């Protein structure tokens, strides 16, 4: 009997010990969190804490409200698996939830005396899709071969994150305020995971990069980070930052079969709708060829209703006048950037026909500039002759013209303007990612990667399990993974991609506004200057910066 009891206890204890080893617990100021070990690309063990709630679930009366930081808890929070994803278009509504304000922490070990540099990553997806889940497009396995703490965070998407009626009911920017609360969480808690709250780099891609260009000038974000990585997206572009998106709110109400007559009727409708209602109607919010305008859900310059405002003035003007902390910036683009609309439009007879007969109407929608004005017509006509020449032939809409116009109009020019303006005031390391590997987000015309397109550089910084195997030491991608993660983690640790644990034989020089030096990243990385100077100068002329004095 005694031996049965003691062996029972023994079994229990063995279970306890292995549980604590396999599933370590970190005690934060908010409460205990249980994580689990994962294995890095090169086979090192590291700790993961996934799906940690950083804000109260924005559901019920909290829908469309700014985020409320999470309250303390007593029961150990289970962070051993990927957390949920925010509401977005999906075939499987069971995987989306409004209760999605979660973040993930990855660290080599949790001893709090280690002061490791922290990288916080804000994911891409046009402010309406994707997530920070490790099993989807934001795997930590490559960066975790370096001695940093890596954090990825969800934020609300689509109408749920970016509803902006321009009234006190919905002043806007909730998705960005979510990011701010996630950054505050890092300030408060990251030491418990071995991270240094005084060495935080925010890294963002596309919508996440637009976010980061805004955090630089947002009064809410000051002091929450110390360096910034801005990859393929910026808010200092030719597209406007409005002070409301009431038209979009009305459109959403109509798509839900509600009246759009008053703010009250819109709000009543949007408060009653289910997550499935939003998910099913996202695609119908767009106007042309699958997903144009791609930047539909926008940040806004908030009107003042006494709320904490994320953005108070036009970001381009704030950056131009140097009203941002003089921190180091690493920023750049891929060679071919936003190729996708060019392919979507040209491979569909109906879209191609519409674009070539009605360019003046559709170009501002696809390439993000003012509509329905004589100035708009002038811009369209200038862009048409620059990118397509003055051919009279009926098939003037060439792939080569359209791909460059998409690349520049959607990403390239905005990045060019951002880097140029920021560079007047602070250190900028620029790059152009120009490496074509075995995998890509675009195989075109047939089954071969076209070249380095939007998101292709992420394949070597983050594990993207839905697209590639994990690149191991013997894979041909190994050197580019080593270079990318090396430069990026050096920058996060020291503010200089050349300085740190990773040694490279090329020197990545900081750029100047005049010369625009950048590192061309491919098998033979080299310094170059004035990327696409001729193309971008067309946009500089068509879209002069207009700021109040
Ligand atoms: C946590 O425990 C404390 C002390 O027992 C108690 O006062 C508090 O209400 C508990 N909090 C929650 C969220 O359960
Ligand atoms: C709105 O009405 C249309 C047409 O009756 C219907 O197909 C659609 O499902 C409705 N949408 C919602 C969200 O109820
Ligand atoms: C072209 O787009 C239209 C509108 O979305 C769609 O109905 C049609 O099936 C598409 N055609 C092709 C060939 O993909
Ligand atoms: C196109 O047509 C216009 C007027 O019809 C003509 O003046 C011009 O020379 C033509 N351009 C080309 C390249 O053929
Ligand atoms: C990118 O690299 C290819 C060769 O790999 C080269 O032909 C091309 O000119 C480069 N483009 C730019 C813009 O650097
Ligand atoms: C590396 O991964 C490839 C598949 O991408 C596999 O064929 C190869 O065996 C792996 N090599 C090692 C050393 O694990
Ligand atoms: C990585 O960078 C080194 C320079 O430090 C260079 O020699 C090598 O070719 C690069 N490889 C790739 C694939 O980027």
Coordinates of C-alpha atoms and ligand atoms in Angstrom, one line a residue:
X1 CA 0.0 0.0 0.0
X2 CA 2.7 2.4 1.1
X3 CA 4.8 1.6 -1.9
X4 CA 1.8 2.2 -4.2
X5 CA 1.3 5.6 -2.6
X6 CA 4.9 6.5 -2.7
X7 CA 5.3 5.4 -6.3
X8 CA 2.2 7.4 -7.1
X9 CA 3.8 10.5 -5.5
X10 CA 7.0 9.7 -7.3
X11 CA 5.2 9.6 -10.6
X12 CA 3.5 12.9 -9.8
X13 CA 6.7 14.6 -8.9
X14 CA 8.5 13.3 -12.0
X15 CA 5.6 14.8 -13.9
X16 CA 6.0 18.1 -12.0
X17 CA 9.7 18.4 -12.7
X18 CA 9.5 17.5 -16.4
X19 CA 6.5 19.9 -16.6
X20 CA 8.6 22.8 -15.2
X21 CA 11.5 21.9 -17.5
X22 CA 9.5 21.6 -20.6
X23 CA 7.0 24.3 -19.8
X24 CA 8.9 27.0 -17.8
X25 CA 7.0 29.7 -16.0
X26 CA 7.9 33.4 -15.9
X27 CA 6.5 35.5 -13.2
X28 CA 5.6 38.9 -14.6
X29 CA 4.1 41.9 -12.7
X30 CA 0.8 41.0 -14.3
X31 CA 0.9 37.3 -13.4
X32 CA 2.6 34.0 -14.1
X33 CA 3.0 32.9 -17.8
X34 CA 3.8 29.4 -18.9
X35 CA 5.8 28.9 -22.1
X36 CA 7.6 26.1 -23.9
X37 CA 10.9 25.3 -25.6
X38 CA 11.2 25.5 -29.4
X39 CA 14.2 24.8 -31.6
X40 CA 15.9 27.4 -33.7
X41 CA 17.0 27.0 -37.3
X42 CA 20.4 25.9 -36.3
X43 CA 19.1 23.6 -33.5
X44 CA 19.4 25.8 -30.5
X45 CA 16.8 25.6 -27.8
X46 CA 14.9 28.8 -27.0
X47 CA 11.9 29.7 -25.0
X48 CA 8.5 30.7 -26.5
X49 CA 5.6 32.4 -24.8
X50 CA 2.8 32.7 -27.3
X51 CA -0.6 34.3 -27.3
X52 CA 0.0 36.4 -24.2
X53 CA -2.9 38.7 -23.7
X54 CA -1.7 42.4 -23.5
X55 CA -5.1 44.1 -23.5
X56 CA -8.6 43.3 -22.4
X57 CA -10.6 41.6 -25.0
X58 CA -12.0 44.4 -27.2
X59 CA -15.5 42.8 -27.4
X60 CA -19.0 43.9 -26.4
X61 CA -19.0 47.5 -25.2
X62 CA -15.2 47.6 -25.8
X63 CA -15.6 47.0 -29.6
X64 CA -14.4 50.2 -31.4
X65 CA -12.9 51.5 -28.1
X66 CA -9.2 52.2 -27.6
X67 CA -7.4 49.2 -26.0
X68 CA -7.4 48.8 -22.2
X69 CA -4.2 47.3 -20.9
X70 CA -4.7 43.8 -19.5
X71 CA -5.5 43.5 -15.7
X72 CA -3.4 41.2 -13.5
X73 CA -4.2 37.5 -13.2
X74 CA -3.6 34.8 -10.6
X75 CA -3.9 31.5 -12.5
X76 CA -0.8 30.7 -14.7
X77 CA -1.5 32.0 -18.2
X78 CA -1.0 29.2 -20.7
X79 CA 1.3 30.6 -23.5
X80 CA 2.5 27.2 -24.8
X81 CA 0.7 27.4 -28.2
X82 CA 0.1 30.0 -30.9
X83 CA -2.6 32.5 -29.9
X84 CA -5.6 33.5 -32.0
X85 CA -5.7 35.8 -35.0
X86 CA -7.7 39.0 -35.5
X87 CA -10.9 39.2 -37.6
X88 CA -10.1 39.0 -41.3
X89 CA -11.3 37.3 -44.5
X90 CA -11.1 33.6 -44.0
X91 CA -12.5 30.2 -45.2
X92 CA -12.6 29.1 -41.6
X93 CA -14.2 31.6 -39.2
X94 CA -13.3 29.4 -36.2
X95 CA -9.7 30.6 -36.4
X96 CA -10.6 34.3 -36.1
X97 CA -11.6 36.2 -33.0
X98 CA -12.1 39.7 -31.7
X99 CA -10.3 38.6 -28.6
X100 CA -7.0 38.8 -30.5
X101 CA -4.8 41.4 -28.7
X102 CA -2.0 39.0 -28.0
X103 CA 1.7 39.1 -28.3
X104 CA 4.5 36.5 -28.4
X105 CA 7.9 36.6 -26.6
X106 CA 10.9 34.5 -27.7
X107 CA 14.1 34.4 -25.7
X108 CA 17.1 32.2 -25.2
X109 CA 16.6 32.0 -21.5
X110 CA 14.6 33.9 -19.0
X111 CA 17.2 34.9 -16.5
X112 CA 16.3 38.5 -15.9
X113 CA 19.9 39.7 -15.4
X114 CA 20.6 39.4 -19.1
X115 CA 20.1 42.7 -20.9
X116 CA 19.4 41.6 -24.4
X117 CA 18.3 43.9 -27.2
X118 CA 14.6 43.6 -28.0
X119 CA 13.0 43.5 -31.4
X120 CA 9.2 44.1 -31.6
X121 CA 7.8 43.1 -35.0
X122 CA 4.5 44.5 -36.4
X123 CA 3.2 42.3 -39.2
X124 CA 2.2 43.3 -42.8
X125 CA -1.2 42.8 -44.4
X126 CA -2.6 46.2 -45.4
X127 CA -4.2 46.7 -42.0
X128 CA -6.8 44.1 -42.9
X129 CA -5.1 40.7 -42.8
X130 CA -2.3 38.4 -41.5
X131 CA -1.1 37.9 -37.9
X132 CA 1.8 37.4 -35.6
X133 CA 1.2 33.6 -35.3
X134 CA 4.5 31.6 -35.4
X135 CA 3.0 28.8 -37.4
X136 CA 1.8 31.1 -40.2
X137 CA 4.1 33.9 -41.5
X138 CA 6.1 35.1 -38.4
X139 CA 8.2 32.2 -37.2
X140 CA 11.0 33.2 -34.8
X141 CA 13.4 30.3 -35.6
X142 CA 15.8 32.3 -37.7
X143 CA 16.2 35.4 -35.5
X144 CA 16.5 33.2 -32.4
X145 CA 19.9 32.0 -33.5
X146 CA 21.0 35.4 -32.3
X147 CA 21.2 36.7 -28.7
X148 CA 18.1 38.9 -28.7
X149 CA 14.6 38.9 -27.4
X150 CA 12.0 38.8 -30.2
X151 CA 8.4 40.0 -29.7
X152 CA 5.6 39.8 -32.3
X153 CA 2.2 41.3 -31.7
X154 CA -1.3 41.3 -33.2
X155 CA -3.3 44.4 -33.6
X156 CA -6.9 44.9 -34.6
X157 CA -7.5 44.9 -38.4
X158 CA -10.0 46.2 -40.9
X159 CA -13.0 48.1 -39.7
X160 CA -12.6 46.7 -36.2
X161 CA -9.1 48.3 -36.0
X162 CA -9.5 51.4 -38.2
X163 CA -13.1 52.6 -38.1
X164 CA -12.9 56.3 -38.1
X165 CA -16.1 58.3 -38.3
X166 CA -14.3 61.5 -37.4
X167 CA -16.6 61.9 -34.4
X168 CA -16.2 61.1 -30.7
X169 CA -17.8 57.7 -31.4
X170 CA -14.8 56.6 -33.4
X171 CA -11.9 59.1 -33.7
X172 CA -9.8 56.3 -35.4
X173 CA -6.4 54.6 -35.1
X174 CA -7.4 51.8 -32.6
X175 CA -5.2 49.3 -34.4
X176 CA -2.2 51.6 -33.9
X177 CA -3.2 52.3 -30.3
X178 CA -3.1 48.5 -29.8
X179 CA 0.5 48.5 -31.0
X180 CA 1.2 51.3 -28.5
X181 CA -0.2 49.2 -25.6
X182 CA 1.9 46.2 -26.8
X183 CA 5.0 48.4 -26.7
X184 CA 4.1 49.6 -23.2
X185 CA 3.7 46.0 -22.2
X186 CA 7.3 45.4 -23.4
X187 CA 8.5 48.3 -21.3
X188 CA 6.9 46.9 -18.2
X189 CA 7.6 43.2 -18.6
X190 CA 10.4 42.4 -20.9
X191 CA 13.1 42.3 -18.2
X192 CA 11.5 39.2 -16.8
X193 CA 12.3 37.5 -20.1
X194 CA 15.9 38.7 -20.2
X195 CA 15.2 41.7 -22.4
X196 CA 16.5 45.3 -22.0
X197 CA 13.6 47.8 -22.0
X198 CA 16.1 50.5 -22.9
X199 CA 17.1 48.8 -26.1
X200 CA 14.0 48.3 -28.1
X201 CA 13.9 48.2 -31.9
X202 CA 10.6 48.2 -33.6
X203 CA 10.6 46.4 -37.0
X204 CA 7.7 46.6 -39.3
X205 CA 6.9 45.4 -42.8
X206 CA 4.4 47.0 -45.2
X207 CA 1.4 48.0 -43.0
X208 CA 3.7 47.3 -40.1
X209 CA 6.3 49.7 -41.6
X210 CA 3.7 52.3 -42.2
X211 CA 2.9 51.9 -38.5
X212 CA 6.5 52.4 -37.5
X213 CA 6.8 55.5 -39.6
X214 CA 3.9 56.8 -37.6
X215 CA 5.2 55.6 -34.2
X216 CA 8.2 57.9 -34.9
X217 CA 5.9 61.0 -34.8
X218 CA 3.1 59.8 -32.6
X219 CA 2.9 61.5 -29.2
X220 CA 1.6 58.2 -27.7
X221 CA 4.7 56.2 -28.8
X222 CA 7.5 58.4 -27.6
X223 CA 10.0 56.7 -25.3
X224 CA 8.7 53.2 -26.1
X225 CA 11.5 52.4 -28.6
X226 CA 15.0 53.3 -29.4
X227 CA 15.6 52.3 -33.0
X228 CA 13.4 51.6 -36.0
X229 CA 13.4 49.2 -39.0
X230 CA 11.0 50.3 -41.8
X231 CA 10.6 47.7 -44.5
X232 CA 8.6 48.4 -47.6
X233 CA 6.0 50.8 -46.3
X234 CA 5.7 54.3 -45.1
X235 CA 3.1 56.9 -44.3
X236 CA 5.1 59.7 -46.0
X237 CA 3.8 58.9 -49.4
X238 CA 1.6 60.5 -52.1
X239 CA -1.5 59.1 -50.5
X240 CA -3.3 61.3 -48.1
X241 CA -3.8 60.8 -44.3
X242 CA -7.4 62.0 -43.8
X243 CA -9.0 63.0 -40.6
X244 CA -11.8 60.5 -41.0
X245 CA -12.9 57.6 -43.1
X246 CA -16.6 58.2 -42.8
X247 CA -17.2 57.0 -46.4
X248 CA -15.7 53.7 -45.5
X249 CA -17.8 53.4 -42.4
X250 CA -20.9 54.1 -44.6
X251 CA -19.9 51.5 -47.1
X252 CA -19.4 48.9 -44.4
X253 CA -22.9 49.7 -43.0
X254 CA -24.4 49.3 -46.5
X255 CA -22.6 46.0 -47.0
X256 CA -24.2 44.8 -43.8
X257 CA -27.6 45.9 -45.1
X258 CA -27.9 48.8 -42.6
X259 CA -28.8 52.4 -43.1
X260 CA -25.8 54.8 -43.5
X261 CA -27.8 57.9 -42.9
X262 CA -26.4 58.9 -39.5
X263 CA -23.4 58.2 -37.3
X264 CA -25.9 56.6 -34.8
X265 CA -27.4 54.3 -37.3
X266 CA -23.9 53.3 -38.6
X267 CA -22.6 52.7 -35.0
X268 CA -25.7 50.7 -34.0
X269 CA -25.2 48.5 -37.1
X270 CA -21.5 48.0 -36.6
X271 CA -21.9 47.2 -32.9
X272 CA -24.5 44.5 -33.7
X273 CA -22.6 42.8 -36.5
X274 CA -20.8 39.5 -35.9
X275 CA -17.2 38.7 -36.6
X276 CA -18.4 36.6 -39.6
X277 CA -20.3 39.7 -41.0
X278 CA -17.0 41.6 -41.0
X279 CA -15.0 38.7 -42.3
X280 CA -17.4 38.0 -45.2
X281 CA -17.6 41.7 -46.3
X282 CA -13.9 42.7 -46.2
X283 CA -13.3 41.9 -49.9
X284 CA -16.4 43.9 -51.0
X285 CA -14.9 47.0 -49.3
X286 CA -12.3 47.1 -52.1
X287 CA -13.1 48.8 -55.4
X288 CA -11.2 47.2 -58.2
X289 CA -9.3 44.1 -59.2
X290 CA -9.3 42.0 -56.0
X291 CA -7.7 44.4 -53.5
X292 CA -7.4 48.0 -54.8
X293 CA -6.9 50.5 -53.3
X294 CA -4.5 48.3 -51.2
X295 CA -4.2 50.9 -48.5
X296 CA -7.9 51.2 -47.8
X297 CA -8.1 51.1 -44.0
X298 CA -6.0 54.2 -43.2
X299 CA -4.5 55.8 -40.2
X300 CA -6.0 59.3 -39.6
X301 CA -5.0 62.6 -38.1
X302 CA -7.4 62.4 -35.1
X303 CA -9.8 65.3 -34.3
X304 CA -9.6 66.3 -30.7
X305 CA -12.4 65.0 -28.5
X306 CA -10.3 64.9 -25.4
X307 CA -9.1 61.4 -26.1
X308 CA -5.5 60.2 -26.2
X309 CA -4.6 61.0 -29.8
X310 CA -2.3 58.7 -31.7
X311 CA -1.7 61.2 -34.6
X312 CA -2.2 64.9 -34.2
X313 CA -0.7 66.3 -37.4
X314 CA 0.3 65.1 -40.9
X315 CA 3.2 62.7 -40.5
X316 CA 5.1 63.8 -43.6
X317 CA 5.1 67.4 -42.3
X318 CA 6.2 66.3 -38.8
X319 CA 9.0 64.3 -40.3
X320 CA 10.0 67.1 -42.7
X321 CA 10.3 69.5 -39.8
X322 CA 12.3 67.0 -37.8
X323 CA 9.7 66.6 -35.0
X324 CA 10.7 63.0 -34.1
X325 CA 13.5 61.5 -32.0
X326 CA 16.8 61.3 -33.7
X327 CA 17.2 57.6 -33.5
X328 CA 18.9 55.3 -36.0
X329 CA 16.8 54.1 -38.9
X330 CA 17.2 51.0 -41.1
X331 CA 14.9 51.1 -44.1
X332 CA 14.5 49.8 -47.7
X333 CA 12.6 48.1 -50.4
X334 CA 12.7 45.0 -52.6
X335 CA 13.6 45.4 -56.3
X336 CA 10.2 44.6 -57.7
X337 CA 8.0 45.5 -54.7
X338 CA 4.3 45.5 -55.3
X339 CA 4.1 43.5 -58.6
X340 CA 0.8 41.8 -57.6
X341 CA -1.8 44.3 -59.0
X342 CA 0.1 44.3 -62.4
X343 CA -0.3 40.6 -62.6
X344 CA -3.9 40.6 -61.3
X345 CA -4.9 43.2 -63.8
X346 CA -3.1 41.9 -66.9
X347 CA -4.1 38.2 -66.5
X348 CA -7.8 39.1 -66.3
X349 CA -9.3 40.3 -69.7
X350 CA -12.0 42.3 -68.0
X351 CA -9.6 44.2 -65.6
X352 CA -7.1 44.8 -68.4
X353 CA -9.8 46.2 -70.7
X354 CA -11.1 48.5 -67.9
X355 CA -7.6 49.7 -67.0
X356 CA -6.6 50.5 -70.6
X357 CA -9.9 52.3 -71.5
X358 CA -10.4 54.0 -68.2
X359 CA -6.9 54.7 -66.9
X360 CA -7.7 58.2 -65.6
X361 CA -10.4 56.7 -63.2
X362 CA -8.6 53.5 -62.2
X363 CA -5.0 54.7 -61.8
X364 CA -5.8 56.9 -58.8
X365 CA -7.6 54.0 -57.1
X366 CA -4.7 51.5 -57.7
X367 CA -1.8 53.9 -57.2
X368 CA -3.2 55.8 -54.3
X369 CA -3.7 59.5 -55.2
X370 CA -6.5 62.1 -55.4
X371 CA -9.5 61.3 -57.6
X372 CA -12.1 63.2 -59.7
X373 CA -10.2 66.5 -60.2
X374 CA -8.3 68.2 -63.0
X375 CA -5.2 67.7 -60.9
X376 CA -5.9 64.0 -60.8
X377 CA -6.3 63.9 -64.6
X378 CA -3.1 65.7 -65.0
X379 CA -1.2 63.2 -62.7
X380 CA -2.7 60.2 -64.5
X381 CA -1.8 61.6 -67.9
X382 CA 1.8 62.3 -66.7
X383 CA 2.2 58.8 -65.2
X384 CA 0.7 57.2 -68.3
X385 CA 3.2 58.8 -70.6
X386 CA 6.2 58.2 -68.3
X387 CA 5.5 54.5 -67.7
X388 CA 3.9 53.6 -71.0
X389 CA 5.1 56.1 -73.5
X390 CA 2.9 57.8 -76.0
X391 CA 1.9 54.7 -78.0
X392 CA -1.4 55.0 -79.9
X393 CA -1.7 51.2 -80.1
X394 CA -4.7 49.7 -78.3
X395 CA -2.4 47.4 -76.3
X396 CA -0.4 50.3 -74.7
X397 CA -0.9 48.8 -71.2
X398 CA 2.4 46.8 -71.0
X399 CA 3.5 44.5 -68.3
X400 CA 6.8 46.3 -67.9
X401 CA 5.1 49.7 -67.5
X402 CA 2.4 48.4 -65.1
X403 CA 4.9 46.5 -62.9
X404 CA 7.0 49.6 -62.4
X405 CA 4.0 51.8 -61.8
X406 CA 2.7 49.4 -59.2
X407 CA 6.1 49.1 -57.5
X408 CA 6.6 52.8 -57.3
X409 CA 3.0 53.9 -56.6
X410 CA 2.2 51.5 -53.9
X411 CA 5.6 51.2 -52.0
X412 CA 8.7 52.6 -53.7
X413 CA 8.0 56.3 -53.8
X414 CA 6.6 56.5 -50.3
X415 CA 9.8 54.8 -49.0
X416 CA 12.0 57.1 -51.1
X417 CA 10.2 60.1 -49.7
X418 CA 10.4 58.8 -46.1
X419 CA 14.1 57.9 -46.2
X420 CA 15.0 61.2 -47.9
X421 CA 13.1 63.3 -45.3
X422 CA 14.3 61.3 -42.3
X423 CA 17.8 61.4 -43.5
X424 CA 18.0 65.2 -43.2
X425 CA 17.7 64.7 -39.4
X426 CA 19.2 61.4 -38.5
X427 CA 21.3 58.3 -39.4
X428 CA 19.7 56.1 -42.0
X429 CA 21.0 52.7 -43.3
X430 CA 19.2 52.0 -46.6
X431 CA 18.9 48.8 -48.6
X432 CA 17.5 47.4 -51.8
X433 CA 16.7 43.7 -51.5
X434 CA 17.6 42.2 -54.8
X435 CA 18.1 38.5 -54.1
X436 CA 16.2 35.9 -56.1
X437 CA 16.0 32.6 -54.4
X438 CA 14.1 29.3 -54.9
X439 CA 11.0 30.6 -53.2
X440 CA 9.0 33.8 -53.8
X441 CA 5.6 35.4 -53.4
X442 CA 5.4 35.6 -57.2
X443 CA 6.2 32.9 -59.7
X444 CA 5.7 34.6 -63.0
X445 CA 5.3 34.1 -65.9
X446 CA 5.4 30.4 -65.2
X447 CA 6.8 28.5 -62.2
X448 CA 10.0 30.6 -61.8
X449 CA 10.3 33.4 -59.2
X450 CA 10.0 36.7 -61.0
X451 CA 12.6 38.4 -58.8
X452 CA 12.6 40.0 -55.3
X453 CA 9.0 41.1 -54.7
X454 CA 7.2 42.5 -51.7
X455 CA 7.6 40.1 -48.7
X456 CA 10.4 38.1 -50.3
X457 CA 13.0 39.5 -48.0
X458 CA 10.9 38.4 -45.0
X459 CA 11.5 34.8 -46.1
X460 CA 15.1 35.1 -44.8
X461 CA 14.3 36.9 -41.5
X462 CA 11.3 35.0 -40.4
X463 CA 10.3 31.5 -40.8
X464 CA 7.3 31.3 -43.1
X465 CA 6.1 27.7 -42.7
X466 CA 3.2 28.2 -45.1
X467 CA 5.6 28.9 -48.0
X468 CA 9.0 27.3 -47.4
X469 CA 10.7 24.6 -45.4
X470 CA 13.0 25.7 -42.6
X471 CA 16.2 26.7 -44.3
X472 CA 19.0 24.6 -42.7
X473 CA 22.8 24.9 -42.7
X474 CA 23.1 23.1 -46.0
X475 CA 20.3 24.8 -47.9
X476 CA 21.4 27.4 -50.6
X477 CA 19.4 30.0 -48.6
X478 CA 21.7 29.6 -45.6
X479 CA 24.1 32.5 -46.5
X480 CA 21.3 35.0 -47.2
X481 CA 19.6 34.0 -43.9
X482 CA 22.9 34.6 -42.1
X483 CA 23.4 37.9 -43.7
X484 CA 19.9 39.2 -43.2
X485 CA 19.5 38.1 -39.6
X486 CA 23.1 39.2 -38.9
X487 CA 22.7 42.7 -40.2
X488 CA 19.3 43.1 -38.6
X489 CA 20.3 41.9 -35.1
X490 CA 23.5 43.9 -35.2
X491 CA 21.4 47.0 -35.9
X492 CA 19.0 46.1 -33.1
X493 CA 21.9 45.6 -30.7
X494 CA 24.1 48.6 -31.6
X495 CA 22.2 50.9 -34.0
X496 CA 24.7 50.0 -36.7
X497 CA 24.4 46.9 -39.0
X498 CA 28.2 46.7 -39.3
X499 CA 28.8 46.4 -35.5
X500 CA 27.9 43.5 -33.3
X501 CA 28.2 39.7 -33.1
X502 CA 27.8 39.3 -36.9
X503 CA 30.8 40.1 -39.0
X504 CA 30.3 41.0 -42.7
X505 CA 33.1 41.7 -45.2
X506 CA 31.1 44.5 -46.8
X507 CA 30.7 47.9 -45.1
X508 CA 27.1 49.1 -45.1
X509 CA 27.5 52.9 -45.2
X510 CA 24.9 55.2 -43.8
X511 CA 23.2 57.2 -46.5
X512 CA 22.8 61.0 -47.1
X513 CA 19.8 62.8 -48.4
X514 CA 21.7 63.9 -51.5
X515 CA 23.4 60.7 -52.5
X516 CA 20.9 58.1 -51.1
X517 CA 23.5 55.4 -50.7
X518 CA 22.1 52.0 -50.1
X519 CA 23.3 48.4 -49.7
X520 CA 22.1 46.2 -52.6
X521 CA 21.4 42.9 -50.9
X522 CA 22.0 39.8 -53.0
X523 CA 24.7 37.1 -53.4
X524 CA 27.3 39.9 -53.8
X525 CA 26.2 42.7 -51.5
X526 CA 27.5 46.1 -52.7
X527 CA 27.0 49.7 -52.0
X528 CA 25.1 51.7 -54.6
X529 CA 23.4 55.0 -54.8
X530 CA 20.3 56.9 -56.1
X531 CA 18.0 53.9 -56.4
X532 CA 15.5 54.5 -59.3
X533 CA 16.3 58.2 -59.2
X534 CA 14.6 58.9 -62.5
X535 CA 11.4 57.0 -61.6
X536 CA 11.0 58.6 -58.2
X537 CA 11.7 62.2 -59.5
X538 CA 8.6 61.9 -61.6
X539 CA 6.6 61.4 -58.4
X540 CA 8.5 64.1 -56.5
X541 CA 7.4 66.5 -59.1
X542 CA 3.8 65.4 -59.3
X543 CA 3.3 65.3 -55.5
X544 CA 5.0 68.3 -53.9
X545 CA 4.9 68.3 -50.1
X546 CA 2.5 70.9 -48.9
X547 CA 2.8 71.7 -45.2
X548 CA 1.3 74.5 -43.1
X549 CA 4.1 76.9 -42.0
Ligands
LIG1 C1 -6.0 37.1 -7.1 O1 -5.8 36.7 -5.8 C2 -5.9 37.8 -4.8 C3 -5.5 37.3 -3.5 O2 -6.0 36.0 -3.2 C4 -7.4 38.2 -4.8 O3 -7.6 39.3 -4.0 C5 -7.8 38.7 -6.3 O4 -9.1 39.0 -6.3 C6 -7.4 37.6 -7.3 N1 -7.6 38.1 -8.6 C7 -8.2 37.5 -9.6 C8 -8.3 38.2 -10.9 O5 -8.7 36.4 -9.4
LIG2 C1 -27.4 41.7 -47.2 O1 -28.4 41.4 -48.1 C2 -28.0 40.7 -49.2 C3 -29.2 40.6 -50.3 O2 -30.4 40.4 -49.6 C4 -27.6 39.3 -48.7 O3 -27.2 38.5 -49.8 C5 -26.5 39.4 -47.7 O4 -26.2 38.2 -47.2 C6 -26.9 40.4 -46.6 N1 -25.7 40.6 -45.8 C7 -25.8 40.5 -44.5 C8 -24.4 40.7 -43.8 O5 -26.8 40.3 -43.9
LIG3 C1 -11.9 38.5 -64.0 O1 -12.5 39.2 -62.9 C2 -13.9 39.1 -62.9 C3 -14.4 40.1 -61.8 O2 -13.8 39.7 -60.6 C4 -14.2 37.7 -62.6 O3 -15.6 37.6 -62.6 C5 -13.7 36.8 -63.7 O4 -13.9 35.5 -63.5 C6 -12.2 37.0 -63.9 N1 -11.7 36.4 -65.1 C7 -10.6 35.6 -65.0 C8 -10.2 35.0 -66.4 O5 -10.0 35.4 -64.0
LIG4 C1 -0.7 59.2 -82.0 O1 -1.8 59.9 -82.6 C2 -1.7 61.3 -82.6 C3 -3.0 61.9 -83.1 O2 -3.9 60.9 -83.5 C4 -0.5 61.7 -83.5 O3 -0.4 63.1 -83.5 C5 0.7 61.1 -82.9 O4 1.8 61.3 -83.7 C6 0.6 59.5 -82.8 N1 1.7 59.0 -82.1 C7 2.4 57.9 -82.4 C8 3.5 57.5 -81.6 O5 2.1 57.3 -83.4
LIG5 C1 19.3 43.3 -59.3 O1 20.2 42.2 -59.6 C2 20.2 41.8 -60.9 C3 21.2 40.7 -61.0 O2 21.1 39.8 -60.0 C4 20.6 42.9 -61.8 O3 20.5 42.5 -63.1 C5 19.7 44.1 -61.6 O4 20.1 45.2 -62.3 C6 19.6 44.5 -60.1 N1 18.7 45.5 -60.1 C7 18.8 46.6 -59.3 C8 17.8 47.6 -59.4 O5 19.7 46.6 -58.5
LIG6 C1 18.1 20.5 -45.1 O1 16.8 20.7 -45.6 C2 16.6 20.0 -46.9 C3 15.2 20.3 -47.3 O2 15.0 21.7 -47.5 C4 16.9 18.5 -46.7 O3 16.7 17.9 -48.0 C5 18.2 18.3 -46.2 O4 18.4 16.9 -45.9 C6 18.4 19.1 -44.9 N1 19.8 19.0 -44.5 C7 20.1 18.8 -43.2 C8 21.6 18.8 -42.9 O5 19.3 18.7 -42.3
LIG7 C1 26.7 37.5 -47.4 O1 27.5 38.6 -47.2 C2 28.9 38.3 -47.5 C3 29.6 39.6 -47.1 O2 29.7 39.7 -45.7 C4 29.1 38.0 -48.9 O3 30.4 37.7 -49.2 C5 28.1 36.9 -49.3 O4 28.2 36.7 -50.7 C6 26.7 37.2 -48.9 N1 25.9 36.1 -49.3 C7 24.6 36.3 -49.6 C8 23.9 35.1 -50.1 O5 24.0 37.3 -49.4

